[in-house]
Coordinates of C-alpha atoms in Angstrom, one line a residue:
M1 CA 0.0 0.0 0.0
L2 CA 1.2 3.5 -0.9
D3 CA 2.6 5.5 2.1
L4 CA 0.5 8.7 1.9
K5 CA 2.6 10.3 4.7
K6 CA 5.4 10.6 2.2
Y7 CA 3.2 13.0 0.3
G8 CA 2.3 15.0 3.4
I9 CA -1.2 13.5 3.7
E10 CA -2.5 12.4 7.0
M11 CA -5.6 10.2 6.6
W12 CA -8.4 10.3 9.2
E13 CA -9.2 7.7 11.9
D14 CA -11.8 5.1 11.1
E15 CA -14.5 6.9 13.1
K16 CA -14.0 10.1 11.2
I17 CA -14.1 8.2 7.9
A18 CA -17.3 6.5 8.9
S19 CA -18.9 9.9 9.7
F20 CA -17.7 11.4 6.4
R21 CA -19.3 8.5 4.4
Q22 CA -22.5 9.0 6.3
K23 CA -22.7 12.7 5.7
L24 CA -21.8 12.4 2.0
L25 CA -24.2 9.6 1.2
A26 CA -27.1 11.3 3.1
W27 CA -26.6 14.4 1.0
Y28 CA -26.4 12.2 -2.2
D29 CA -29.6 10.4 -1.3
E30 CA -31.4 13.8 -1.0
N31 CA -29.8 15.6 -3.9
K32 CA -28.7 13.0 -6.6
R33 CA -29.8 13.9 -10.1
D34 CA -32.3 11.7 -11.9
L35 CA -30.2 10.6 -14.9
P36 CA -31.2 7.9 -17.3
W37 CA -28.1 5.8 -16.7
R38 CA -28.7 5.9 -12.9
R39 CA -32.0 4.1 -13.4
S40 CA -30.1 1.0 -14.5
S41 CA -27.5 -1.3 -13.2
N42 CA -26.8 -2.6 -16.7
P43 CA -23.0 -2.4 -17.1
Y44 CA -23.3 -1.8 -20.8
H45 CA -25.4 1.3 -20.2
I46 CA -23.1 2.5 -17.4
W47 CA -20.1 2.1 -19.6
I48 CA -21.7 4.1 -22.5
S49 CA -22.6 6.9 -20.1
E50 CA -19.2 7.1 -18.5
I51 CA -17.3 7.3 -21.8
M52 CA -19.7 10.0 -23.0
L53 CA -19.4 12.0 -19.8
Q54 CA -15.6 12.4 -20.2
Q55 CA -15.0 16.0 -21.2
T56 CA -18.7 16.6 -21.8
R57 CA -21.5 18.2 -19.7
V58 CA -24.3 16.0 -18.4
D59 CA -27.1 18.0 -20.1
T60 CA -25.3 17.6 -23.4
V61 CA -24.8 13.8 -22.9
I62 CA -28.4 12.8 -22.1
P63 CA -29.8 13.0 -25.7
Y64 CA -26.7 11.4 -27.1
Y65 CA -26.9 8.6 -24.6
E66 CA -30.6 7.9 -25.2
R67 CA -30.1 7.9 -29.0
F68 CA -27.0 5.6 -28.7
I69 CA -29.0 3.0 -26.6
D70 CA -31.8 3.2 -29.1
W71 CA -29.5 2.6 -32.1
F72 CA -27.3 0.0 -30.4
P73 CA -29.4 -1.6 -27.7
T74 CA -27.0 -4.5 -27.0
I75 CA -23.3 -5.1 -26.9
K76 CA -23.6 -7.2 -30.1
D77 CA -25.3 -4.3 -31.9
L78 CA -22.4 -2.1 -31.0
A79 CA -19.8 -4.7 -32.0
T80 CA -21.3 -5.1 -35.5
A81 CA -22.4 -1.5 -36.2
P82 CA -21.2 0.0 -39.6
E83 CA -18.5 2.6 -38.9
E84 CA -20.4 5.4 -40.6
R85 CA -23.5 4.7 -38.4
L86 CA -21.2 4.6 -35.3
I87 CA -19.6 7.9 -36.1
K88 CA -22.9 9.5 -36.8
A89 CA -24.2 8.5 -33.4
W90 CA -21.2 10.2 -31.8
E91 CA -21.3 13.3 -34.1
G92 CA -20.7 16.5 -32.0
L93 CA -19.3 14.8 -28.9
G94 CA -15.7 15.0 -30.1
Y95 CA -12.8 12.6 -29.1
Y96 CA -14.0 10.2 -31.8
S97 CA -11.3 7.6 -30.9
R98 CA -13.4 6.8 -27.9
V99 CA -16.4 5.4 -29.8
R100 CA -14.0 3.4 -32.0
N101 CA -12.4 2.0 -28.9
M102 CA -15.9 1.2 -27.6
Q103 CA -16.7 -0.8 -30.7
Q104 CA -13.4 -2.7 -30.3
A105 CA -14.1 -3.4 -26.7
A106 CA -17.6 -4.6 -27.6
Q107 CA -16.0 -7.0 -30.1
Q108 CA -13.6 -8.2 -27.3
I109 CA -16.6 -8.9 -25.1
M110 CA -18.3 -10.9 -27.8
T111 CA -15.1 -12.9 -28.5
D112 CA -13.5 -13.2 -25.1
F113 CA -16.5 -13.1 -22.7
S114 CA -19.2 -14.8 -24.8
G115 CA -21.1 -11.5 -25.1
E116 CA -21.5 -11.0 -21.4
F117 CA -20.0 -7.9 -19.8
P118 CA -17.0 -8.9 -17.6
H119 CA -17.7 -8.8 -13.8
T120 CA -14.2 -8.1 -12.3
Y121 CA -12.2 -5.0 -12.2
E122 CA -9.2 -6.7 -13.9
E123 CA -11.4 -8.1 -16.7
I124 CA -13.1 -4.8 -17.2
S125 CA -9.7 -3.0 -17.3
S126 CA -8.6 -5.4 -20.1
L127 CA -11.2 -3.9 -22.5
K128 CA -10.0 -1.4 -25.2
G129 CA -10.3 2.2 -24.1
I130 CA -11.2 1.5 -20.5
G131 CA -8.8 3.0 -18.0
P132 CA -8.7 2.9 -14.2
Y133 CA -11.4 5.6 -13.8
T134 CA -14.0 3.9 -16.1
A135 CA -13.2 0.5 -14.8
G136 CA -13.7 1.7 -11.2
A137 CA -17.0 3.4 -12.2
I138 CA -18.4 0.3 -13.9
A139 CA -17.2 -2.1 -11.2
S140 CA -18.6 -0.1 -8.4
I141 CA -21.9 1.1 -9.9
A142 CA -22.9 -2.1 -11.9
F143 CA -21.4 -4.8 -9.7
G144 CA -21.0 -3.2 -6.2
L145 CA -17.3 -3.7 -6.0
P146 CA -15.3 -1.4 -3.7
E147 CA -13.3 0.1 -6.5
P148 CA -12.5 3.9 -6.6
A149 CA -13.4 5.9 -9.7
V150 CA -10.9 8.8 -9.6
D151 CA -11.6 11.6 -12.1
G152 CA -10.9 15.4 -12.0
N153 CA -13.9 16.1 -9.9
V154 CA -12.9 13.6 -7.3
M155 CA -9.3 14.8 -7.2
R156 CA -10.5 18.4 -6.7
V157 CA -12.6 17.4 -3.7
L158 CA -9.8 15.3 -2.2
S159 CA -7.3 18.1 -2.7
R160 CA -9.4 20.4 -0.6
L161 CA -10.3 17.8 2.0
F162 CA -6.7 17.1 2.8
E163 CA -4.9 20.1 1.3
V164 CA -3.0 17.9 -1.1
N165 CA 0.0 19.7 -2.5
L166 CA 0.3 17.7 -5.7
D167 CA -0.6 18.8 -9.3
I168 CA -3.8 17.0 -10.3
G169 CA -2.8 17.4 -13.9
V170 CA 0.3 15.2 -13.6
P171 CA -0.7 11.6 -14.4
A172 CA 1.9 10.2 -12.0
N173 CA 0.1 11.8 -9.1
R174 CA -3.1 10.0 -9.8
K175 CA -1.9 7.0 -7.8
V176 CA -1.9 9.1 -4.6
F177 CA -5.6 10.0 -5.0
Q178 CA -6.3 6.4 -5.9
A179 CA -4.7 5.3 -2.6
M180 CA -6.7 7.9 -0.7
M181 CA -10.0 6.7 -2.2
E182 CA -9.2 3.1 -1.4
I183 CA -9.3 4.1 2.2
L184 CA -12.3 6.4 2.0
I185 CA -14.7 4.5 -0.2
D186 CA -17.7 3.0 1.5
P187 CA -17.6 -0.8 1.0
Q188 CA -21.4 -1.1 1.4
R189 CA -22.3 1.5 -1.2
P190 CA -19.2 2.0 -3.4
G191 CA -21.1 3.0 -6.5
D192 CA -23.1 5.7 -4.7
F193 CA -20.0 6.9 -2.9
N194 CA -18.1 7.4 -6.2
Q195 CA -21.1 9.1 -7.8
A196 CA -21.6 11.3 -4.7
L197 CA -18.0 12.6 -4.9
M198 CA -18.4 13.2 -8.7
D199 CA -21.6 15.2 -8.1
L200 CA -20.0 17.2 -5.3
G201 CA -17.0 18.0 -7.5
S202 CA -19.0 19.0 -10.5
D203 CA -21.4 21.2 -8.7
I204 CA -20.8 22.6 -5.2
E205 CA -17.0 22.2 -5.6
A206 CA -16.8 23.0 -9.3
P207 CA -13.6 24.5 -10.7
I208 CA -15.4 27.8 -11.4
N209 CA -17.6 29.6 -8.9
P210 CA -17.6 26.9 -6.2
R211 CA -20.0 27.2 -3.2
P212 CA -18.0 25.7 -0.3
D213 CA -20.5 27.0 2.3
D214 CA -23.1 24.7 0.8
S215 CA -20.9 21.6 1.0
P216 CA -22.3 18.7 3.1
V217 CA -18.8 17.8 4.1
R218 CA -17.3 21.3 4.7
E219 CA -16.6 20.4 8.4
F220 CA -14.2 17.7 7.1
S221 CA -12.4 20.0 4.6
A222 CA -9.0 21.2 5.7
A223 CA -9.0 23.9 3.0
Y224 CA -12.4 25.2 4.1
L225 CA -11.4 25.2 7.7
H226 CA -8.1 26.9 7.0
G227 CA -9.4 29.4 4.4
T228 CA -7.3 28.0 1.6
M229 CA -10.0 26.9 -0.8
D230 CA -8.6 29.1 -3.5
S231 CA -5.3 27.4 -3.3
Y232 CA -6.6 23.9 -4.2
P233 CA -6.5 21.9 -6.3
I234 CA -3.0 22.6 -7.7
K235 CA -2.9 22.5 -11.4
A236 CA -0.4 23.9 -13.9
P237 CA -1.9 25.8 -16.8
K238 CA -2.3 23.8 -20.0
K239 CA -0.1 24.4 -23.0
K240 CA -1.7 26.5 -25.7
P241 CA -2.9 24.5 -28.7
V242 CA -0.7 24.8 -31.9
P243 CA -2.3 26.9 -34.6
V244 CA -3.2 25.2 -37.9
Y245 CA -4.2 27.2 -41.0
L246 CA -6.6 25.6 -43.5
Y247 CA -8.6 26.7 -46.6
G248 CA -12.0 25.1 -46.9
L249 CA -13.1 24.8 -50.5
I250 CA -16.9 24.8 -51.0
I251 CA -17.6 23.6 -54.5
Q252 CA -21.2 23.5 -55.8
N253 CA -22.5 22.0 -59.1
N254 CA -25.4 23.0 -61.2
Q255 CA -27.8 20.6 -59.4
G256 CA -27.2 22.5 -56.1
E257 CA -25.1 19.7 -54.7
F258 CA -21.8 20.2 -52.8
L259 CA -18.6 18.2 -53.1
L260 CA -17.6 16.4 -49.9
E261 CA -14.7 14.1 -49.1
K262 CA -14.4 11.3 -46.6
N263 CA -11.4 11.5 -44.4
E264 CA -9.9 8.0 -44.4
T265 CA -6.6 8.8 -42.9
S266 CA -5.6 8.0 -39.3
S267 CA -5.4 11.7 -38.4
L268 CA -8.0 13.9 -36.7
L269 CA -11.7 13.3 -37.8
S270 CA -11.0 10.0 -39.6
G271 CA -14.3 8.6 -41.0
F272 CA -16.0 12.0 -41.3
W273 CA -17.2 13.8 -44.4
H274 CA -16.1 17.4 -45.0
F275 CA -15.5 20.0 -47.7
P276 CA -12.0 19.7 -49.2
L277 CA -9.4 21.1 -46.8
I278 CA -5.9 22.4 -47.8
E279 CA -3.4 23.1 -45.0
V280 CA -1.0 26.0 -45.4
E281 CA 1.8 27.3 -43.2
E282 CA 0.0 30.6 -42.6
F283 CA -2.6 32.9 -44.1
P284 CA -1.6 36.1 -45.9
D285 CA -1.4 39.2 -43.6
G286 CA -4.6 41.0 -42.8
E287 CA -8.2 40.0 -42.4
Q288 CA -10.1 37.8 -44.8
L289 CA -8.7 38.7 -48.2
S290 CA -10.6 38.6 -51.4
L291 CA -10.1 35.6 -53.7
F292 CA -7.7 37.5 -56.0
E293 CA -5.6 38.9 -53.2
V294 CA -5.2 35.3 -51.9
A295 CA -3.9 34.3 -55.3
E296 CA -1.5 37.3 -55.5
N297 CA 0.0 36.7 -52.0
Q298 CA 1.3 33.2 -52.1
V299 CA 3.9 33.0 -49.4
A300 CA 3.5 29.5 -47.9
F301 CA 2.8 27.3 -51.0
E302 CA 3.6 27.2 -54.7
L303 CA 0.1 26.8 -55.8
S304 CA -2.9 28.8 -54.6
P305 CA -5.6 26.7 -52.8
Q306 CA -7.8 27.1 -55.9
E307 CA -5.0 25.9 -58.2
S308 CA -4.1 23.0 -56.0
F309 CA -7.7 21.8 -55.9
E310 CA -8.2 22.2 -59.7
Q311 CA -5.0 20.3 -60.3
D312 CA -5.8 17.5 -57.9
Y313 CA -9.3 17.0 -59.3
D314 CA -8.6 17.8 -62.9
V315 CA -11.4 20.4 -63.1
V316 CA -11.9 24.1 -63.9
V317 CA -13.8 26.0 -61.2
N318 CA -15.6 29.3 -61.6
W319 CA -14.4 30.8 -58.3
Q320 CA -16.8 33.4 -56.8
E321 CA -15.5 36.7 -55.5
Q322 CA -17.0 36.5 -52.0
A323 CA -15.5 36.8 -48.5
F324 CA -16.5 34.7 -45.5
P325 CA -15.5 35.0 -41.8
T326 CA -12.6 33.0 -40.6
I327 CA -13.7 29.9 -38.7
Q328 CA -12.0 28.7 -35.5
H329 CA -12.1 25.3 -33.9
V330 CA -10.0 24.3 -30.9
F331 CA -9.0 20.7 -30.3
S332 CA -7.1 19.7 -27.2
H333 CA -3.7 20.2 -28.9
R334 CA -4.5 22.1 -32.1
K335 CA -6.4 25.3 -33.0
W336 CA -7.8 25.2 -36.5
Q337 CA -8.3 28.4 -38.4
I338 CA -10.3 27.9 -41.6
R339 CA -10.9 30.4 -44.5
L340 CA -13.6 29.5 -47.0
L341 CA -13.3 29.8 -50.8
Y342 CA -16.4 29.2 -52.9
G343 CA -16.6 28.0 -56.5
R344 CA -19.0 26.5 -59.0
V345 CA -18.6 23.8 -61.6
A346 CA -20.8 22.6 -64.4
N347 CA -19.7 19.0 -64.1
M348 CA -16.7 17.1 -62.8
T349 CA -14.6 14.4 -64.5
K350 CA -13.7 11.1 -62.9
N351 CA -10.6 11.3 -60.7
Q352 CA -8.4 9.1 -58.6
K353 CA -10.4 10.0 -55.4
E354 CA -13.9 9.1 -56.6
E355 CA -14.4 6.4 -54.0
Q356 CA -13.8 9.0 -51.3
V357 CA -15.9 11.8 -52.8
L358 CA -19.6 12.5 -53.0
W359 CA -21.9 15.1 -54.4
L360 CA -24.5 15.8 -51.8
H361 CA -27.6 18.0 -51.7
P362 CA -27.9 19.8 -48.3
D363 CA -31.2 17.9 -47.7
D364 CA -29.0 14.7 -47.4
F365 CA -26.3 16.1 -45.1
T366 CA -28.0 14.7 -42.0
D367 CA -27.4 11.1 -43.3
Y368 CA -23.6 11.5 -43.1
P369 CA -21.3 12.1 -40.1
F370 CA -20.1 15.7 -40.0
A371 CA -17.6 16.7 -37.3
K372 CA -17.9 20.1 -35.7
P373 CA -15.5 22.0 -38.0
Q374 CA -17.6 20.9 -41.0
Q375 CA -20.7 22.0 -39.3
K376 CA -19.1 25.4 -38.6
M377 CA -18.0 25.7 -42.3
W378 CA -21.5 25.0 -43.5
Q379 CA -23.0 27.5 -41.1
A380 CA -20.5 30.2 -42.1
F381 CA -21.1 29.6 -45.7
Q382 CA -24.9 29.9 -45.3
E383 CA -24.5 33.1 -43.3
G384 CA -22.1 34.5 -45.9
K385 CA -24.4 33.7 -48.8
L386 CA -27.3 35.4 -47.0
K387 CA -25.3 38.6 -46.5
G388 CA -23.8 38.5 -50.0
N389 CA -27.0 37.4 -51.6

């Protein structure tokens, strides 16, 4: 067992721990939210909800969760789902590797566990994409096992309870909070205990505008009693995302259809459809330039975005002289900036990319998975066309 005293942490005596559990669970019983996945002990449902809730607000997740269960009601349905249907179900949640990992894990369950969700922490942890937090959540909530589920909310609460002088953003420090939870967790109600701490950390002890006076366990909190709430948790600022500059080429034919490509690389947004994108080192100086100014100010590439597209697709485009606002989309490590260029074609010859390319009418867009940047491009284009008539 980890020696917590080495980290300056003095755990409570058994009597105080018992009192803490009682106060926390009494508050949870009175105040727990009525969430669809809390009405079930089905490990499959709990697993889906926990993956969706990572980096996403509860109110955002609920309709996604309900649709996902409707589309893929069983582990087998998830394991055998077509990729495009799978990505469409996740559209807008981001972090799309998670849903792909879920499908691989579902296939593992079908192959290695005869289609039955595994019952032990070790077996749950063996599934693709399931780390210690998710394994602990499923094991405790679905199977009543006394396994901690340590996420950012829990680490925030523990940091304040014991004035923990460790950066919660450093992965190596997670083992300390895990060891603390192994001592604190209620063995009779481990799932409720984990969820109570999560709820407390996401609401009353939220990272922004916390309400420590409303905490049901404020009398146990060293930071509250010592007036150091603002000092905890310790977390170094994140690195700024790297800027990426892209031109989005919106090409329309005489039938009112738009050209879309499927991203089949292993990079960001694999499996999604989007307008052709051309990455450049930087944009020309100034605000959104006109089409002809872009062509005259080639500083980062030999061909203009328009010339590059025409060469790649062996087509001549009637480019329109219209400006659109620059679009921004922030990923965890990259910040995309996209400028739109709009053109029209009468027809288009066959090309080497035809299996990855579709002409789609806007009425059919909802049938294909679009990631957030594509949705933003389409919205900016529509707004720009309305202004420019």
